[in-house]
Coordinates of C-alpha atoms (C1' of nucleotides) in Angstrom, one line a residue:
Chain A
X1 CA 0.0 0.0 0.0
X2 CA 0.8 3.2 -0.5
X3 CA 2.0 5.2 2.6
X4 CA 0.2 8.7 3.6
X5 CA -0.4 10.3 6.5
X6 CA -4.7 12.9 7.3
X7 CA -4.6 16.1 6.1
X8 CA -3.2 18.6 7.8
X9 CA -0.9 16.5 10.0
X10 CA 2.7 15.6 9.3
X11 CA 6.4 14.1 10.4
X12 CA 9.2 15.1 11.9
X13 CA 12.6 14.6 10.8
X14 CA 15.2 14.5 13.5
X15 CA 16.2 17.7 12.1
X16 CA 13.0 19.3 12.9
X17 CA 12.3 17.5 16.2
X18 CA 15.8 18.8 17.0
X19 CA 14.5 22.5 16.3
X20 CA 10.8 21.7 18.2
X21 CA 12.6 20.5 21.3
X22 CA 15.0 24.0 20.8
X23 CA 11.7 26.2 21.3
X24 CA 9.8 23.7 23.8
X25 CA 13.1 24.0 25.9
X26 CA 13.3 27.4 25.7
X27 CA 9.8 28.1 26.3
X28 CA 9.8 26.2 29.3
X29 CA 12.8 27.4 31.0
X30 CA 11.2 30.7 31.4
X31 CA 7.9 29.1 33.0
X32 CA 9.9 27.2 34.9
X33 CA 11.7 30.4 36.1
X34 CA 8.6 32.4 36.7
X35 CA 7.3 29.4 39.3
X36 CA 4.9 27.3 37.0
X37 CA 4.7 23.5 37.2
X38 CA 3.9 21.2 34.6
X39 CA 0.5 18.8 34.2
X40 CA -0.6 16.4 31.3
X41 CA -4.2 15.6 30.4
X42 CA -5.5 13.2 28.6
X43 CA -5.2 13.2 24.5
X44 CA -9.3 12.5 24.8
X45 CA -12.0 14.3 26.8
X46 CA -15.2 13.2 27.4
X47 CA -17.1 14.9 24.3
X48 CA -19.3 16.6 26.6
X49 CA -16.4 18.6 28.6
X50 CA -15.3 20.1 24.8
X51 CA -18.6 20.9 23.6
X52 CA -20.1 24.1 23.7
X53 CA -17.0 25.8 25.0
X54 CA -15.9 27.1 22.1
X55 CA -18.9 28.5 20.4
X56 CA -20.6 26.7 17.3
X57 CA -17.9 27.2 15.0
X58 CA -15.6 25.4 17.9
X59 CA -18.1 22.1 18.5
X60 CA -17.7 22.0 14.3
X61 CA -13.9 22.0 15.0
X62 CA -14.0 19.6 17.4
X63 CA -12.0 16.0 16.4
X64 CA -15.1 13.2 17.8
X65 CA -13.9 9.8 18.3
X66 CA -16.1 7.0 17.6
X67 CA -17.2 4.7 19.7
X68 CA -15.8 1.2 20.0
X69 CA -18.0 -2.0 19.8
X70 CA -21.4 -2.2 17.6
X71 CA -21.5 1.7 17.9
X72 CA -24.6 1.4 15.4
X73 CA -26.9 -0.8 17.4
X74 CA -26.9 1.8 20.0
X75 CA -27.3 4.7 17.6
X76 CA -30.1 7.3 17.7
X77 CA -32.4 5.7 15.1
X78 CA -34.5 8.6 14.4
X79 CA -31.4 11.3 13.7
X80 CA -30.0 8.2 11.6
X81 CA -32.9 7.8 9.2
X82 CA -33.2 11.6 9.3
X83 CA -29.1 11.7 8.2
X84 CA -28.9 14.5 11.2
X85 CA -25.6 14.5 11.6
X86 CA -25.2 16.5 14.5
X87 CA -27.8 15.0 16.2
X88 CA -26.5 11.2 15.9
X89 CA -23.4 12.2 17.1
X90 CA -24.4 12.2 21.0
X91 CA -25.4 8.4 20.3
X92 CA -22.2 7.1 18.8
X93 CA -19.1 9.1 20.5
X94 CA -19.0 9.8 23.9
X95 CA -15.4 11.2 23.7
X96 CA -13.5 13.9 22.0
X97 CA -9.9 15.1 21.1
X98 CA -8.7 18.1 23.3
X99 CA -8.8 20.7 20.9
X100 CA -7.1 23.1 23.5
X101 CA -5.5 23.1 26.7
X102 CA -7.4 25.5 28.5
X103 CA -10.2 23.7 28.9
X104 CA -8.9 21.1 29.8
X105 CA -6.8 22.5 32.5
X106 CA -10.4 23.9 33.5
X107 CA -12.1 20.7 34.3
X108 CA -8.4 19.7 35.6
X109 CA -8.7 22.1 38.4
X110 CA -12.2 21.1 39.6
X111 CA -11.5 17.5 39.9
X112 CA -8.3 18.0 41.7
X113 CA -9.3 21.1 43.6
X114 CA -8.9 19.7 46.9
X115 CA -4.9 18.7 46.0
X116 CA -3.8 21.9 44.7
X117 CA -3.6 25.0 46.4
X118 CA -4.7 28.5 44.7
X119 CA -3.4 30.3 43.5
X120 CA -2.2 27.3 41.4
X121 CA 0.5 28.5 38.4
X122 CA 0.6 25.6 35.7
X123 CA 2.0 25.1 32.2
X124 CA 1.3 22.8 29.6
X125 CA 2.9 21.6 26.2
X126 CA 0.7 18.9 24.6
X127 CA -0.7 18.7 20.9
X128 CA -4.2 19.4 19.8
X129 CA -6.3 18.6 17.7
X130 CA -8.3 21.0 15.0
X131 CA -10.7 19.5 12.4
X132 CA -10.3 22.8 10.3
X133 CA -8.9 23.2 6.5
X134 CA -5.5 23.4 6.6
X135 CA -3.6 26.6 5.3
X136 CA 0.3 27.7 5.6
X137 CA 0.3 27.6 9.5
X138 CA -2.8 26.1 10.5
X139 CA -2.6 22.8 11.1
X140 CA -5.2 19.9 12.1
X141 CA -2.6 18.4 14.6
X142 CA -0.3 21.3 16.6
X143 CA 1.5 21.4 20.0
X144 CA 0.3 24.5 22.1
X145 CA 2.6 25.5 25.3
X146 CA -0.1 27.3 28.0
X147 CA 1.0 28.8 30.8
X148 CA -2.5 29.8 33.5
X149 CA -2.8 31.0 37.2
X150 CA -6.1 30.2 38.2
X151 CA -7.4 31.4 41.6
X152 CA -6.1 35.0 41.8
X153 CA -7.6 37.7 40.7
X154 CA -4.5 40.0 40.8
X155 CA -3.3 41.7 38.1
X156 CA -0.2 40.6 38.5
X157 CA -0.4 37.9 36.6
X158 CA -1.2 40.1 33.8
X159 CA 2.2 41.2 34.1
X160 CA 3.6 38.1 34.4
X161 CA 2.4 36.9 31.5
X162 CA 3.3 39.7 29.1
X163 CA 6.6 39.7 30.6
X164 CA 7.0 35.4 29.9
X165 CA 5.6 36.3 26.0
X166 CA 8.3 39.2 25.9
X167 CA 11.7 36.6 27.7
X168 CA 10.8 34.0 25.7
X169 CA 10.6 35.5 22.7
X170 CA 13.7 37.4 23.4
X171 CA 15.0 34.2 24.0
X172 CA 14.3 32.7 21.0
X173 CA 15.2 36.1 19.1
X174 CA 11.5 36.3 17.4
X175 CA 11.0 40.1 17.4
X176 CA 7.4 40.4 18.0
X177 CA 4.7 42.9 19.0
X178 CA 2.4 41.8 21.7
X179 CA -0.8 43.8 21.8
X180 CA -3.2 44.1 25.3
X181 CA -6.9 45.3 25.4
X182 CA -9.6 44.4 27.9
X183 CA -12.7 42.3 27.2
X184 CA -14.3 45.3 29.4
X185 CA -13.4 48.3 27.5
X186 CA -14.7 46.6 24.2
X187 CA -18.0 46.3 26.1
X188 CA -17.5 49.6 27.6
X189 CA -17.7 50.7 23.4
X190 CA -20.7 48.9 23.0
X191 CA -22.4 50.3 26.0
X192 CA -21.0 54.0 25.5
X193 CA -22.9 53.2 21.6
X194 CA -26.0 51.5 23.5
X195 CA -25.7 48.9 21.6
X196 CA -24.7 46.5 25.1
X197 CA -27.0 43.5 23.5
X198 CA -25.1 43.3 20.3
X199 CA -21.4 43.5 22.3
X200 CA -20.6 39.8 20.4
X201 CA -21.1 40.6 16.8
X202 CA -19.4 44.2 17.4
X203 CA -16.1 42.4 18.9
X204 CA -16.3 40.2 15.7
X205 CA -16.0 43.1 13.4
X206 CA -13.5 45.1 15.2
X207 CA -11.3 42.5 15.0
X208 CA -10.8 42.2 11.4
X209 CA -10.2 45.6 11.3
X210 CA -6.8 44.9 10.4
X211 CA -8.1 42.8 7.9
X212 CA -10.8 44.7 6.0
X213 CA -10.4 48.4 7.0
X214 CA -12.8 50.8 8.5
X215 CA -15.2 50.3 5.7
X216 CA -15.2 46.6 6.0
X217 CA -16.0 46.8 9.3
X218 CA -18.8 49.0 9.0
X219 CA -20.1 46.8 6.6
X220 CA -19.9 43.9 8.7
X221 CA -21.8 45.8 11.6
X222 CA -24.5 47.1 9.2
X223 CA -25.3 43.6 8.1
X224 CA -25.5 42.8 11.8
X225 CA -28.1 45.4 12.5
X226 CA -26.1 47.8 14.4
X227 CA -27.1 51.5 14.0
X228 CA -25.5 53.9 11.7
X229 CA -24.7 55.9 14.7
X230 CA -23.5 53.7 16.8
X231 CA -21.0 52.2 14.5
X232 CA -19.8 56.0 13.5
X233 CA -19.1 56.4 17.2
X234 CA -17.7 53.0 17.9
X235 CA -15.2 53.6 14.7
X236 CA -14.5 57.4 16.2
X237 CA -13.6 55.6 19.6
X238 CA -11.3 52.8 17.9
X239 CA -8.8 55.4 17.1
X240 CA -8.0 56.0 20.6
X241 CA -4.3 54.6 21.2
X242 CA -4.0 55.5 24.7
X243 CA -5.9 55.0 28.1
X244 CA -6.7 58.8 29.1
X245 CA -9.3 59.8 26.6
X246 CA -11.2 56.9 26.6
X247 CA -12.3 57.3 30.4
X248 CA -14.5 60.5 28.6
X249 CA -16.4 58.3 26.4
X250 CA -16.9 55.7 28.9
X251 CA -18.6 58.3 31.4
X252 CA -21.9 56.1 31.6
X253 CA -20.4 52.8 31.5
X254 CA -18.9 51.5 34.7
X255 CA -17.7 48.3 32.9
X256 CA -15.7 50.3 30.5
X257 CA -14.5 52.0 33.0
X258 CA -13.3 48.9 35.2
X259 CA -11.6 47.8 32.2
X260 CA -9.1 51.2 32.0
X261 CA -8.8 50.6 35.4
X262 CA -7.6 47.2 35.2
X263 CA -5.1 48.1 32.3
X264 CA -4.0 51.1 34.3
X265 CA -3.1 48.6 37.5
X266 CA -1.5 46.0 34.8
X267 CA 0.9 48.6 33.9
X268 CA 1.7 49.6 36.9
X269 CA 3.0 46.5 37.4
X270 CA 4.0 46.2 33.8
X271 CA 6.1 48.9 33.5
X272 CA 8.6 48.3 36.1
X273 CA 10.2 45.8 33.6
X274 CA 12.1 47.1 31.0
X275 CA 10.5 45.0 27.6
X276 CA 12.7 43.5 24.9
X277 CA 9.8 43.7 22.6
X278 CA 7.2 45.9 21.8
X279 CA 4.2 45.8 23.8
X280 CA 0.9 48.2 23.2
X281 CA -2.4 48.6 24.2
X282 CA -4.3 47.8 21.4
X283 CA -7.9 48.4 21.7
X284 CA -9.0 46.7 18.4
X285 CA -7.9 43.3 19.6
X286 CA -10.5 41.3 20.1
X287 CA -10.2 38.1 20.1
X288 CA -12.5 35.1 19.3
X289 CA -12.6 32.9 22.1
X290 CA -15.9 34.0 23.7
X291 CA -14.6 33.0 28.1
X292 CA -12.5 36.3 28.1
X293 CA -13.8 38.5 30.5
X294 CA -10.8 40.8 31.5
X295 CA -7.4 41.4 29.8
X296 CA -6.7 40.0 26.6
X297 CA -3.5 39.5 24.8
X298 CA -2.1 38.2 21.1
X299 CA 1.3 38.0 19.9
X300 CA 2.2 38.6 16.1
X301 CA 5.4 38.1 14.7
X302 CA 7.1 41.3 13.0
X303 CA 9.4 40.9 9.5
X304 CA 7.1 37.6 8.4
X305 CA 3.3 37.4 7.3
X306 CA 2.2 34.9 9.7
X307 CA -0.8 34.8 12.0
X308 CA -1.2 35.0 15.5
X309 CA 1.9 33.1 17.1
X310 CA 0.5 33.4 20.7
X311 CA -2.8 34.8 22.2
X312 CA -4.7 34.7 26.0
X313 CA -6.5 36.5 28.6
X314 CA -8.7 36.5 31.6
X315 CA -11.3 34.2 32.3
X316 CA -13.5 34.8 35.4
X317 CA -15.5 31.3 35.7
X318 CA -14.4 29.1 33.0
X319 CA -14.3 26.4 36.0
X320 CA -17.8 27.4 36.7
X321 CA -19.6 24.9 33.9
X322 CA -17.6 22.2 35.4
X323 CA -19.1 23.0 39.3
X324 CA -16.4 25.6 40.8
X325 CA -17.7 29.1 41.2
X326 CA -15.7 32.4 41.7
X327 CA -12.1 30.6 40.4
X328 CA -10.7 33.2 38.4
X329 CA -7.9 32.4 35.6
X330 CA -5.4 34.0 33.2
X331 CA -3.0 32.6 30.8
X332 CA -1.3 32.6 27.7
X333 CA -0.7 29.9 25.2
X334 CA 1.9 29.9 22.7
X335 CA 1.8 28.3 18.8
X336 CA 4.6 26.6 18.5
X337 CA 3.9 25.3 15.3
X338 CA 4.0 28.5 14.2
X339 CA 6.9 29.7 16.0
X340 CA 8.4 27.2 14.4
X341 CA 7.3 28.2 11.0
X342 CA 8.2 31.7 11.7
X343 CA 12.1 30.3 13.1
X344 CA 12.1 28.6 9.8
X345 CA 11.6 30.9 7.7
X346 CA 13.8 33.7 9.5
X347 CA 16.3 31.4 10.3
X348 CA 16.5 32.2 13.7
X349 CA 17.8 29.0 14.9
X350 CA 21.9 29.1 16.8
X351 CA 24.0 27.1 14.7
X352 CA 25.3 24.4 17.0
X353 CA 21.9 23.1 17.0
X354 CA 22.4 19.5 15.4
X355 CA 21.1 15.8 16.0
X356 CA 23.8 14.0 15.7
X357 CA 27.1 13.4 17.0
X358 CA 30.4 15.2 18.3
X359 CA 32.7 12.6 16.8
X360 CA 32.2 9.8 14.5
X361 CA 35.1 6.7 14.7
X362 CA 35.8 4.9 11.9
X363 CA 37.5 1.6 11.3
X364 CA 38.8 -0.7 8.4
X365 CA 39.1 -4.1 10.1
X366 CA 37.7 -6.4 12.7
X367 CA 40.3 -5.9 14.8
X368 CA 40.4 -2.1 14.6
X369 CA 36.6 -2.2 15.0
X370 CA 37.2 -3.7 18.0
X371 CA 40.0 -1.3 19.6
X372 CA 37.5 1.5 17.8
X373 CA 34.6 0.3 20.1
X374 CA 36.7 0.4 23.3
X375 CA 37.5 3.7 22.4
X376 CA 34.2 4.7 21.9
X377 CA 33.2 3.7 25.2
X378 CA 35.7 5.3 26.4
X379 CA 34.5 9.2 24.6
X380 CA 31.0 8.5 25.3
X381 CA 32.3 7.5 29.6
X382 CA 32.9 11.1 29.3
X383 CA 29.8 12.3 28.2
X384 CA 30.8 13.1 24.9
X385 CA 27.9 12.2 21.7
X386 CA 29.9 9.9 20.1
X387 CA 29.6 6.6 17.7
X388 CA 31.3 4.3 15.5
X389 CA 30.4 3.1 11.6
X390 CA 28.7 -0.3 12.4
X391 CA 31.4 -2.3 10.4
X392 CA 35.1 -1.9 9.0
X393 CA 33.9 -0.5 5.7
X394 CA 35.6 2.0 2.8
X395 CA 37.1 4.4 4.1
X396 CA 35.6 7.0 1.5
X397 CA 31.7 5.1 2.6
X398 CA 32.5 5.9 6.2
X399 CA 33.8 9.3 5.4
X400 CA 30.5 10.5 3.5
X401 CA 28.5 9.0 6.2
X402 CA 29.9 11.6 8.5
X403 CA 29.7 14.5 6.3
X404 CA 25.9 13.4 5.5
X405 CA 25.9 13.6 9.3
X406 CA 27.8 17.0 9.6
X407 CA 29.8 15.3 12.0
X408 CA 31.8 17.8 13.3
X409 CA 35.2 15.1 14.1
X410 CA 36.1 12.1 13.2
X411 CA 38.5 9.8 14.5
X412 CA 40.4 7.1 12.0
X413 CA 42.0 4.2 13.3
X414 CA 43.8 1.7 11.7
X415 CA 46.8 -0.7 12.1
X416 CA 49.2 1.8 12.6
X417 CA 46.6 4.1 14.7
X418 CA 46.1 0.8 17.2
X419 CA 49.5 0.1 17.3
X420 CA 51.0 2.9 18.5
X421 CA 47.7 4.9 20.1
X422 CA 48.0 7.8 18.3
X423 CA 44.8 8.1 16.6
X424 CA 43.9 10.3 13.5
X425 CA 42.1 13.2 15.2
X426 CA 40.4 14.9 12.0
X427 CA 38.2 18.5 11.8
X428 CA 36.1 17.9 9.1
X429 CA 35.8 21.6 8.3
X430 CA 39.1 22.8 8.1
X431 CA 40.4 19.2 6.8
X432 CA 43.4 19.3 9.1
X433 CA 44.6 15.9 11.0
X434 CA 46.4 15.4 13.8
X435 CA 47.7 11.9 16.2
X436 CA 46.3 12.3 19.1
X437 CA 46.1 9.8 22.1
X438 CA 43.0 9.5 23.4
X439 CA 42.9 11.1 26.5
X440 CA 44.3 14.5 24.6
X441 CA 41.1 13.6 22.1
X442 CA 38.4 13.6 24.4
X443 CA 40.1 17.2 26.0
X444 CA 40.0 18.6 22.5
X445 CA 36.1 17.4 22.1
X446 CA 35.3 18.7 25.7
X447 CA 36.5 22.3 24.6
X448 CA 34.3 23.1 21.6
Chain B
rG1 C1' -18.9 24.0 6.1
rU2 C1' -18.4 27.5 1.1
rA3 C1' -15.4 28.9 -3.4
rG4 C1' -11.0 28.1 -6.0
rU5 C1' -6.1 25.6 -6.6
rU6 C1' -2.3 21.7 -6.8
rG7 C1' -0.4 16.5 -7.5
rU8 C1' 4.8 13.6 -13.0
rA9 C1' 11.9 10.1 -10.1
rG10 C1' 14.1 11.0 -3.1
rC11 C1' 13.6 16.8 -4.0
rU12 C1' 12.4 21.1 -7.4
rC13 C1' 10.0 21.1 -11.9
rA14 C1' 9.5 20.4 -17.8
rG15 C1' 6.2 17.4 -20.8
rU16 C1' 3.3 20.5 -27.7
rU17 C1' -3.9 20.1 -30.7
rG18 C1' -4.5 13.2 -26.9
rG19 C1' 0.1 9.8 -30.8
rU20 C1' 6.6 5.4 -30.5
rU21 C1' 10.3 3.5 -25.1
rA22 C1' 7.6 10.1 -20.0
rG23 C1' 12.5 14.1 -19.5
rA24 C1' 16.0 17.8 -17.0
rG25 C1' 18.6 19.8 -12.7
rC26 C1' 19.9 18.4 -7.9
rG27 C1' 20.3 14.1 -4.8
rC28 C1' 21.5 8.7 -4.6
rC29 C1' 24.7 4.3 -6.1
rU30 C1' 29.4 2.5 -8.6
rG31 C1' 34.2 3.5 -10.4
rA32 C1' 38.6 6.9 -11.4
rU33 C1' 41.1 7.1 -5.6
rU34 C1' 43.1 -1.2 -2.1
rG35 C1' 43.6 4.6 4.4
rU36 C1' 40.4 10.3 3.6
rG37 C1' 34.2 13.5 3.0
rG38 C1' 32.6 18.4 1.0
rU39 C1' 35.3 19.9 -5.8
rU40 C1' 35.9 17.2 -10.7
rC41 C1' 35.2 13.3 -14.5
rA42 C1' 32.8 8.6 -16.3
rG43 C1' 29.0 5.2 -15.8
rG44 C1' 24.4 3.4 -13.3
rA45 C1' 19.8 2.7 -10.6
rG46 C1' 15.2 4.9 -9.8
rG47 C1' 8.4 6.5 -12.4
rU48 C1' 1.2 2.1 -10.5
rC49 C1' 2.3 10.1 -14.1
rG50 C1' -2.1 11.0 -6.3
rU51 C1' -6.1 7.0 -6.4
rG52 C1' -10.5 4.8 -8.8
rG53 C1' -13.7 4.9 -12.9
rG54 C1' -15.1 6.8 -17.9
rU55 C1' -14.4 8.6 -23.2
rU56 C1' -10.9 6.9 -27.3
rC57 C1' -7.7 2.7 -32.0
rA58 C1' -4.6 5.5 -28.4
rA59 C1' -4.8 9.3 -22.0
rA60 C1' 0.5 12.3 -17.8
rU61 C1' -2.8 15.2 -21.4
rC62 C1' -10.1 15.1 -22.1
rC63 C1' -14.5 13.9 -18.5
rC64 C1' -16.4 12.3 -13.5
rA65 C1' -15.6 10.9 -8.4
rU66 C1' -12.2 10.7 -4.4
rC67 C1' -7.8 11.9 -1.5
rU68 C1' -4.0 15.5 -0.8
rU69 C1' -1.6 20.6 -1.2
rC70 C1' -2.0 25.6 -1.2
rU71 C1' -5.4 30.1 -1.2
rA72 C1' -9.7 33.2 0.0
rC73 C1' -14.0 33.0 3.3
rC74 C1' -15.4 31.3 8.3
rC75 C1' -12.6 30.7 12.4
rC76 C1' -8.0 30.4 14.8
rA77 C1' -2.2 28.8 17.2

RNA sequence: GUAGUUGUAGCUCAGUUGGUUAGAGCGCCUGAUUGUGGUUCAGGAGGUCGUGGGUUCAAAUCCCAUCUUCUACCCCA
């Protein structure tokens, strides 16, 4: 047969694992630093823990796994004959891939609320699982790396978070631009415009802004049936870039004005660290994910046409739905698919990255194979990434082997070599050779 | 889910109005070089033309279906 792998899915080459486990490192580091301890979940979740949590567009998204056994004899025969999809699904899969982490780490919390103590700081790097069309970075398989505090409301956290977006992106030299706004000044727009009832189709539209201009956006509200005025005064209001004059327009709406406040406190706390990258209050950020309540973040990638590489907020009771009231949350989850498409593409990666070894031995005879692979233990005893050709081959077969490898030394060993213990030290770059015994061999590998 | 697009050697791609045995570059293998890779030269291997049907004397080429790629919506990391 022929060999393929779904759509939007695909393999890793050493290579590219090699690069992954560069950024996951990285990433994790810095949570590490800032006090955050790791948890897995499941690959499945019960189906009904996913659904409805990410809107409609989300339960269409979300991966279902099919029951096992005679999953038809148990089916809902009515939606069947009817070919309602959507409603036979409820009869024949009870479970679901995690299509974030958030969630997730939601119903985490509640089960094991009486084990943890709050405010509980936790990160996450675990694939999930989109059933969306695929497109240059979008992907129906992608690892995500969430970092959330859950059970504090203080902003903080806020800070915190920015601050982990801005070190380790610095870290991995990704200049980026992460933008803030507050789920509360957007509503504080819509209430300012009276149009409160209509917030959700409003945020929509302001967040393409960047997409399809001011015209395109008051398009898009027209069609949803906001007022001409409204959406005149919303647009005028958009143009704020700054905290101050907003407060005017938010005169009559308390929850706009809670949201400047909370910004205003995040910066406090925000601004006693000195920022690598750009960070700005943007107040057209919107963001789809419909659980925000308070400060919301994304992360875009400057010098590369990408899409969002990182994005999270504030959730006030996204554990409520699962039993636990009054827990409030915050956190960030970065892409690392597409931080890894972006490092690709910039080339952003240090150049001693490799998988493979420091030093390759070769040998041309059994019994030089057999001195070789004494010596190897010997390199690899002191913790040097080492390995010997598998048999007393060519010379010029072993040779390419290590330059496929970009093995950086190799070490050739012959009669002679054996003999006397002054083996062929060679630096594949330059091309020069030297005898070396093999003490002075494994100093010279320990140095570079 | 909607609309379009792509698929030919390991990779990047040619392939005429349908017409002998489907090509190139790179890579790979062998040798020139019995102990020296990355350069050079000579030779060689490698293809169900995404898959399944159909039209035709004849299909990589035309038609239909399907899978996949990429793109715009939608949404999003």
């Amino acid at each position: 047969m022929k060999p393929s792998i779904p759509k939007g899915t695909r393999d890793f080459t050493p290579d590219q694992v090699v690069k992954r486990n560069y950024i996951f490192d990285t990433i994790r580091s810095v949570f590490v630093k800032y006090g955050y301890q790791p948890i897995e979940t499941p690959t499945m979740e019960n189906l009904s823990t996913l659904t409805g949590k990410y809107g409609e567009e989300g339960d269409r998204l979300l991966f279902k796994v099919l029951n096992n056994g005679d999953f038809l004899a148990k089916a809902d025969e009515k939606a069947l004959t009817e070919k309602n999809s959507n409603k036979l699904i409820a009869s024949i899969s009870k479970r679901g891939l995690r299509y974030d982490l958030t969630v997730p780490f939601a119903r985490f919390v509640v089960m094991h609320q009486n084990e943890i103590s709050f405010p509980f700081k936790r990160y996450q790097i675990q694939p999930v699982w989109r059933a969306d069309r695929p497109q240059k970075g979008r992907y129906q398989e992608f690892y995500q790396c969430d970092v959330d505090v859950v059970g504090s409301n203080s902003l903080m956290y806020e800070a915190e978070l920015v601050q982990i977006y801005d070190e380790a992106f610095a870290q991995l030299k990704v200049d980026c631009v992460i933008k803030v706004n507050n789920r509360k000044v957007l509503f504080g727009l819509a209430e300012a415009a009276g149009i409160a009832d209509q917030f959700m189709d409003m945020t929509i539209a302001i967040d393409k802004l960047d997409k399809i201009g001011e015209d395109g956006v008051r398009n898009e509200m027209l069609k949803k049936e906001i007022p001409d005025a409204a959406i005149t005064q919303i647009l005028e209001m958009l143009k704020c870039d700054a905290l101050a004059p907003l407060k005017n327009y938010f005169a009559n709406s308390p929850t706009g004005l809670k949201g400047i406040e909370e910004l205003e406190t995040f910066h406090q706390y925000f601004d006693l660290y000195e920022a690598k990258n750009e960070v700005k209050f943007d107040i057209t950020l919107a963001r789809g994910l419909n659980y925000y309540t308070g400060c919301i973040f994304e992360v875009a990638a400057k010098n590369i046409k990408m899409g969002s590489i990182g994005g999270g907020g504030r959730y006030d009771d996204l554990t409520g739905v699962f039993g636990l009231k009054g827990v409030s949350g915050v956190g960030v989850s970065f892409g690392a698919a597409r931080i890894f498409d972006v490092m690709n593409e910039l080339d952003l990666y240090p150049k001693q990255l490799s998988a493979t070894v420091d030093v390759l031995l070769i040998a041309f005879d059994q019994a030089t194979h057999q001195y070789a692979f004494d010596c190897l233990n010997k390199i690899r005893a002191a913790g040097i990434k080492s390995d010997l050709y598998p048999e007393p081959a060519k010379m010029k077969k072993q040779m390419k082997y290590a330059d496929s490898l970009k093995v950086p030394h190799v070490v050739i060993i012959g009669g002679d070599e054996m003999e006397s213990g002054l083996l062929s030290f060679k630096h594949m770059e330059s091309g020069e050779q030297e005898k070396l015994n093999l003490g002075e061999i494994i100093g010279r590998l320990r140095n570079t």
